[in-house]
Amino acid sequence: MDGEELTEQETALYDRQIRVWGADAQRRLSKSHILVCGMKGTVAEFCKNIVLAGVGSVTLVDDRIVTDESLSANFLILPHENHYNGKTLAEVCCDSLKEFNHMVHVAVETGDISTFGVEFFEKFDAVIISCCSLGKKKLINQKCRKLSKRVAFYTVECRGSCGEMFVDLLDYKYSKKKLEETIECQIEYPSFEEAISVPWRALPRRVSKLYFAMRVIEQFEDVEGRNPGETTIADLPGVLKLRKELCETNSLDESQIPDALLERLLTDTREFPPVCAIIGGILGQEVIKAISGKGDPLKNFFFFDAMDGKGLIEDISGPSTRS
Amino acid sequence: MASQEQLSAIKRAKVLMVGAGGIGCELLKTLALSGFQDIHIVARDAVLRFRPNISITPYHANVKESRFNVDFFKEFDVVLNGLDNLDARRHVNRLCLAADIPLVESGTTGFLGQVTVHLKGKTECYECQPKPAPKTYPVCTITSTPSKFVHCIVWAKDLLFAKLFGDKNQENDLNVRSSDTANSSEHSEDVFECRKDEDIERYGRRIYDHVFGHNIEVALSNEETWKNRNKPRPIYSKDVLPEEQTKENGNEEKGCAADDVSAMVSLSLKNPQDIWSLVENSRVFLEALRLFFLKREKDIGNLTFDKDDQLAVEFVTAAANIRASSFGIPLHSLFEAKGIAGNIVHAVATTNAIIAGLIVIEAIKVLQKDNNNYRMTYCLEHPSRKLLLMPVEPYEPNRSCYVCSETPLSLEVNTQRCKLRDFVEKIIKAKLGMNFPLIMQGASILYEVGEDLEEDMVVIYAANLEKALSELPSPVASGSVLTVEDLQQEFSCSINIKHREEFDEEKEPDGMLLSGWVEAPVDKDNNKPIGNDESTSNALPSMETLEGEKDDEIQETSEVVEAFSGKKRKLSEVSEVTAPDPSGPSSINQNKPEKLDIDDEDDELIISDDWESFTKKKKL
């Protein structure tokens, strides 16, 4: 992808999407580098989307060995044992992704990236984290924020028929056309830590219950030292107890985090493929927007629940960054 | 992961997918991952290498084929559409109604998308709501008074290109002028034919001068037309491209195959996003014409415009631009022109993936007969009240829908002038979407299509087509009731005929007025015939406008959520989700129903189906 112009090949291949976001945006995409950590179903969908969109490179991180369970919602892993025997999730997904678009460079990075230095993250334009503990999420987010260049930061988690996505674009400036004029926009984003630290009673009244439910489970895993996604229905009593404590501390009525919702989230621990497609799609769009500088990025949480079918945006930020 | 009960419904299901394009591919992948085991696909385009442990039965065919009849559809538990044209959608809709099989419809355009569920008797059918027809323009705008670039494209594509390279026997409005009687049609024909021994260069310039010079001068002679309009200027090739220059045109014929022939390559114009000057456009015009005659002679006389035909796109772009230049309309790049001429719908993978996910979710509800939870879901580009994915309850069937509610239609027509052929083409096929109609008055069959018709009947029907309605063996007059059926769609409706003498040529150029047929809201520009391509797009059903005004930048669209008055809603059970079949603790619908967080405000959130309001620039 040398030179300033899109190649003839690129123009032909990306014709339909160039008609959506323009050649300029396509050029920026082709120069971008994305880091992705945690190769589950939703992230697989996301990777497919950005590879098809024609980003410059995608670097995958996930040292877990592929098991039968990994197959359940991840279409990048084919059900032939030979295909995945002994390999890591990142390796298998890398092989599959390469086939989607030869113009995108797909690679694997090994190790615990939360221990890597800040310079490592400087190579990237966007970092997407999934299946990560609370501590690691915060750490990686901080490292990205320390850089002088903007590195967009996203987290994504799907549990059963629900999904949550978080966006941090730091201090984001972009322009857009309204009627005949070009107007300059600016959005300030809180870090993940800042966002989840906003006292619950300070939040607008009708904030999605899913937000709170996910925080409870997240806290539970943090306190109990569980790996993300390992909390199950058997832990329900402990989770309910934690909910009670958190609600008391935050002066929030417990009914704001219904039993039934928590039960659902703890029962359906595996991902549900249609939800992966939906969240992976939304995430893909957001990353494309941030990199191309086109379109209003969402701020700062997105939730989907297949049960009511709503996909909604919540602005969880303190008074200084509240839009 | 899905509950046990869901999983078994999924495993048992036999699903039909129609269409394997942008949505179809994503849908197939998601269906397979979700545990579906028996998937059938009808698709014109080939697809399909996939996970081997699932049964995928492809039918590489057009869904309108007769073998995909009601019995075929009855075999399935649900039908999932991933189509790109209105015609096929209507066809499948009728078959699903006839077979009483649930249908999940969908469409995407750019960042917008929607998924809708249709169950006979319970919800609207696909045709209950008006779907705007593809945009058309008045003949005179195209032939004489273009004011937008899209008018120039239509002229270049449907008139000039068709005249030069298409079927010579086709009627062509190219020489239609307001009041010119000087040229007999005979003379005009000669103009476009290449003369014996005529040099191709000469021919090209002659055509150029005729359409951009002579024809404009003739149009200018009619003062009336230009009283309130900017006058076009005639353009002659010798003024734009002095003789010597064309001789230097073009690189030596590279040994290129006929298919790769390109004027751009020949002229070293590299970037399809560049806007060419008048000079460059003129060069492309002449060079493209030359290349057609030199390298693709056998195609001439058979060609219809194809957006994937590079040389055709180049020619149409150049011709449109020269005309635009003449009329003071801004020029466009090949990239833009191609999009307009080819009705290309912009598409992104992410929207298709999201919609596919939503389709599967609805499909699973259908399989579980989860009647209270079906949703129409809209994927928005800009959030409305925080919602990016907006679920809406399906509406009750429209009682005046002529498709699912068997309401009769009315037709005003001059029964003495209108031929049966026009009635069949313009009303039965175009408006009512019947492909193989049977038309009866009482017990008398006026017309039918079929494979095993007797010879003498075929002759009679052919003769009937040329007769005026009042002259048919069973004469049609005011008060007549015609029954029209499409046997394959198992769809029939009745039309009450009313005679009317006069019709407004501008507003009703067909000379017929159909009512009771739910007509889509019409743009003030939208009048009649010319430039009416079937839009083949993976678009939302109502998104078939030519993107004539679109800039390269993404336009800001206003969030329009309009109250849609007079629509009856399905009785909603807002507060409770009732479990259809309380099963074990792993069921998604718990024994303790979880309150759906539906605000009271939601009942007012009814999306207008007028998608044009979502995408068109709002001009204050």
Short mmCIF file of C-alpha atoms in Angstrom, two decimals, chain A residues 5-6 8 11 14-24 27 45 48-50 52-53 71-80 99 159-161 176-180 183 204 206-209 258-261 263-264 267-275 277-286 288-289 294-296 298 302-315, chain B residues 1-3 6 10 26 29-30 33-35 49-53 110-111 270-273 307-308 334-340 344-351 353-358 360-361 364-365 373 375 377 379-383 385-391 550-556 577 585-590 592-594 596-602 617-620:
data_model
loop_
_atom_site.label_atom_id
_atom_site.label_comp_id
_atom_site.label_asym_id
_atom_site.label_seq_id
_atom_site.Cartn_x
_atom_site.Cartn_y
_atom_site.Cartn_z
CA GLU A 5 -3.42 6.85 -4.38
CA LEU A 6 -5.48 3.76 -4.04
CA GLU A 8 -6.51 0.09 -9.34
CA THR A 11 -10.53 0.75 -6.22
CA TYR A 14 -13.56 -1.79 -2.53
CA ASP A 15 -15.89 -0.14 -5.02
CA ARG A 16 -19.13 -0.62 -3.09
CA GLN A 17 -17.77 0.59 0.22
CA ILE A 18 -15.90 3.50 -1.34
CA ARG A 19 -19.32 4.65 -2.44
CA VAL A 20 -20.27 4.74 1.21
CA TRP A 21 -17.32 6.45 2.79
CA GLY A 22 -15.21 7.82 -0.06
CA ALA A 23 -11.75 7.14 -1.48
CA ASP A 24 -10.07 9.31 1.10
CA ARG A 27 -6.88 5.31 1.87
CA GLU A 45 -16.70 -11.37 13.33
CA LYS A 48 -13.59 -10.43 9.36
CA ASN A 49 -15.26 -7.06 8.98
CA ILE A 50 -12.14 -4.98 9.17
CA LEU A 52 -12.87 -7.09 4.33
CA ALA A 53 -12.88 -3.32 4.77
CA LEU A 71 -15.60 -23.75 17.77
CA SER A 72 -18.98 -22.91 19.14
CA ALA A 73 -19.30 -19.42 17.81
CA ASN A 74 -16.07 -18.75 15.98
CA PHE A 75 -16.41 -19.28 12.27
CA LEU A 76 -12.71 -18.73 11.69
CA ILE A 77 -12.05 -22.10 13.24
CA LEU A 78 -13.03 -24.95 10.99
CA PRO A 79 -14.23 -28.17 12.55
CA HIS A 80 -11.37 -30.30 11.29
CA GLU A 99 -7.88 -15.80 3.04
CA ARG A 159 -22.59 -13.34 27.06
CA GLY A 160 -25.37 -15.45 25.64
CA SER A 161 -27.94 -13.20 24.07
CA LYS A 176 -18.59 16.53 8.98
CA LYS A 177 -20.87 18.11 6.43
CA LYS A 178 -24.16 19.47 7.60
CA LEU A 179 -26.25 20.76 4.71
CA GLU A 180 -23.76 22.81 2.72
CA ILE A 183 -18.65 21.75 10.82
CA PRO A 204 -29.11 9.43 33.94
CA ARG A 206 -32.89 5.22 32.38
CA VAL A 207 -29.45 3.75 31.88
CA SER A 208 -29.58 0.21 30.54
CA LYS A 209 -29.80 -2.44 33.22
CA PRO A 258 -33.05 -7.75 37.95
CA ASP A 259 -32.42 -11.28 39.15
CA ALA A 260 -33.66 -12.65 35.87
CA LEU A 261 -31.10 -10.65 33.92
CA GLU A 263 -29.44 -15.37 35.84
CA ARG A 264 -29.54 -15.13 32.09
CA THR A 267 -26.49 -19.28 32.43
CA ASP A 268 -25.70 -18.46 28.84
CA THR A 269 -21.99 -18.07 29.23
CA ARG A 270 -21.18 -19.05 25.69
CA GLU A 271 -21.63 -16.64 22.84
CA PHE A 272 -24.69 -16.73 20.60
CA PRO A 273 -23.66 -16.46 16.96
CA PRO A 274 -26.30 -13.97 15.82
CA VAL A 275 -25.30 -11.65 18.65
CA ALA A 277 -22.55 -10.97 14.17
CA ILE A 278 -24.42 -7.95 15.43
CA ILE A 279 -21.88 -6.75 17.96
CA GLY A 280 -19.00 -7.59 15.65
CA GLY A 281 -20.72 -5.53 12.98
CA ILE A 282 -21.29 -2.51 15.19
CA LEU A 283 -17.74 -2.70 16.48
CA GLY A 284 -16.44 -2.95 12.94
CA GLN A 285 -18.34 0.16 11.94
CA GLU A 286 -17.03 2.07 14.93
CA ILE A 288 -13.84 2.11 10.60
CA LYS A 289 -15.36 5.46 11.57
CA LYS A 294 -15.84 9.89 8.90
CA GLY A 295 -19.11 9.59 10.69
CA ASP A 296 -20.17 10.21 14.27
CA LEU A 298 -20.63 6.41 19.40
CA PHE A 302 -23.19 0.06 23.28
CA PHE A 303 -25.52 -2.66 24.50
CA PHE A 304 -27.53 -5.28 22.71
CA ASP A 305 -30.00 -7.73 24.18
CA ALA A 306 -31.59 -10.21 21.81
CA MET A 307 -34.47 -10.56 24.18
CA ASP A 308 -35.86 -7.10 23.51
CA GLY A 309 -33.95 -6.56 20.30
CA LYS A 310 -32.69 -3.12 21.22
CA GLY A 311 -29.23 -1.93 20.36
CA LEU A 312 -28.58 1.11 22.45
CA ILE A 313 -25.92 3.64 23.22
CA GLU A 314 -25.22 4.83 26.75
CA ASP A 315 -23.07 7.79 27.60
CA MET B 1 -25.87 -19.84 23.63
CA ALA B 2 -29.43 -20.76 22.77
CA SER B 3 -31.57 -22.59 25.28
CA GLN B 6 -34.36 -23.27 21.07
CA ILE B 10 -33.22 -25.06 15.39
CA GLU B 26 -23.44 -13.50 6.08
CA LYS B 29 -22.54 -18.34 7.96
CA THR B 30 -24.58 -17.25 10.97
CA LEU B 33 -22.87 -21.41 13.37
CA SER B 34 -26.17 -21.20 15.20
CA GLY B 35 -26.81 -24.88 14.71
CA ARG B 49 -18.38 -24.21 -0.01
CA PHE B 50 -18.99 -24.66 3.63
CA ARG B 51 -18.96 -26.73 6.75
CA PRO B 52 -19.59 -30.26 5.56
CA ASN B 53 -21.59 -31.52 8.51
CA GLY B 110 -24.80 1.54 3.23
CA PHE B 111 -25.24 1.86 6.97
CA LYS B 270 -5.67 6.61 -15.06
CA ASN B 271 -7.99 7.66 -12.29
CA PRO B 272 -11.72 6.91 -12.44
CA GLN B 273 -12.25 9.46 -9.70
CA LYS B 307 -22.26 -1.32 -15.55
CA ASP B 308 -19.55 -3.95 -15.67
CA LEU B 334 -16.46 8.02 -14.20
CA PHE B 335 -16.73 6.55 -10.74
CA GLU B 336 -19.74 8.70 -9.94
CA ALA B 337 -21.32 8.31 -13.34
CA LYS B 338 -20.98 4.55 -13.13
CA GLY B 339 -22.77 4.54 -9.82
CA ILE B 340 -25.64 6.53 -11.22
CA ILE B 344 -25.07 0.85 -7.89
CA VAL B 345 -26.07 0.61 -4.30
CA HIS B 346 -23.30 1.28 -1.89
CA ALA B 347 -22.77 -1.53 0.54
CA VAL B 348 -20.64 -2.44 3.50
CA ALA B 349 -20.03 -5.84 5.02
CA THR B 350 -20.78 -4.72 8.57
CA THR B 351 -24.38 -3.77 7.92
CA ALA B 353 -23.49 -8.93 9.08
CA ILE B 354 -25.69 -7.09 11.56
CA ILE B 355 -28.81 -7.70 9.51
CA ALA B 356 -27.94 -11.36 9.10
CA GLY B 357 -27.66 -11.68 12.87
CA LEU B 358 -31.05 -10.03 13.30
CA VAL B 360 -31.45 -15.41 12.56
CA ILE B 361 -32.85 -14.07 15.81
CA ILE B 364 -35.58 -18.65 15.77
CA LYS B 365 -38.58 -16.84 17.21
CA ASN B 373 -42.06 -11.30 20.27
CA ARG B 375 -40.06 -7.58 15.74
CA THR B 377 -35.80 -4.18 13.48
CA CYS B 379 -30.57 -0.55 11.83
CA LEU B 380 -29.97 3.18 11.83
CA GLU B 381 -26.99 5.23 10.84
CA HIS B 382 -27.64 7.82 13.54
CA PRO B 383 -29.13 6.85 16.87
CA ARG B 385 -33.27 8.16 21.37
CA LYS B 386 -30.05 6.29 22.04
CA LEU B 387 -31.13 3.43 19.79
CA LEU B 388 -28.96 2.25 16.93
CA LEU B 389 -30.97 -0.94 16.53
CA MET B 390 -34.61 -0.20 16.89
CA PRO B 391 -37.17 -2.96 17.32
CA LYS B 550 -24.82 12.26 -3.81
CA ASP B 551 -21.49 13.81 -3.05
CA ASP B 552 -18.45 11.85 -2.17
CA GLU B 553 -18.72 12.88 1.43
CA ILE B 554 -21.11 11.13 3.72
CA GLN B 555 -24.06 13.41 4.03
CA GLU B 556 -25.47 14.25 7.36
CA VAL B 577 -42.96 -11.50 28.27
CA PRO B 585 -33.67 -23.47 34.14
CA SER B 586 -31.70 -23.13 30.96
CA SER B 587 -34.61 -21.62 29.09
CA ILE B 588 -34.17 -18.07 27.97
CA ASN B 589 -37.74 -17.28 28.89
CA GLN B 590 -37.58 -17.83 32.56
CA LYS B 592 -40.38 -15.58 36.16
CA PRO B 593 -41.08 -13.31 33.25
CA GLU B 594 -38.56 -10.55 33.01
CA LEU B 596 -39.20 -5.86 29.02
CA ASP B 597 -37.73 -2.46 29.46
CA ILE B 598 -40.06 -0.80 27.04
CA ASP B 599 -40.62 2.81 27.85
CA ASP B 600 -44.06 4.23 27.39
CA GLU B 601 -42.46 6.46 24.82
CA ASP B 602 -41.83 3.49 22.60
CA LYS B 617 -30.19 15.59 2.19
CA LYS B 618 -32.74 17.65 4.00
CA LYS B 619 -32.90 21.02 2.37
CA LEU B 620 -34.28 23.74 4.54
#
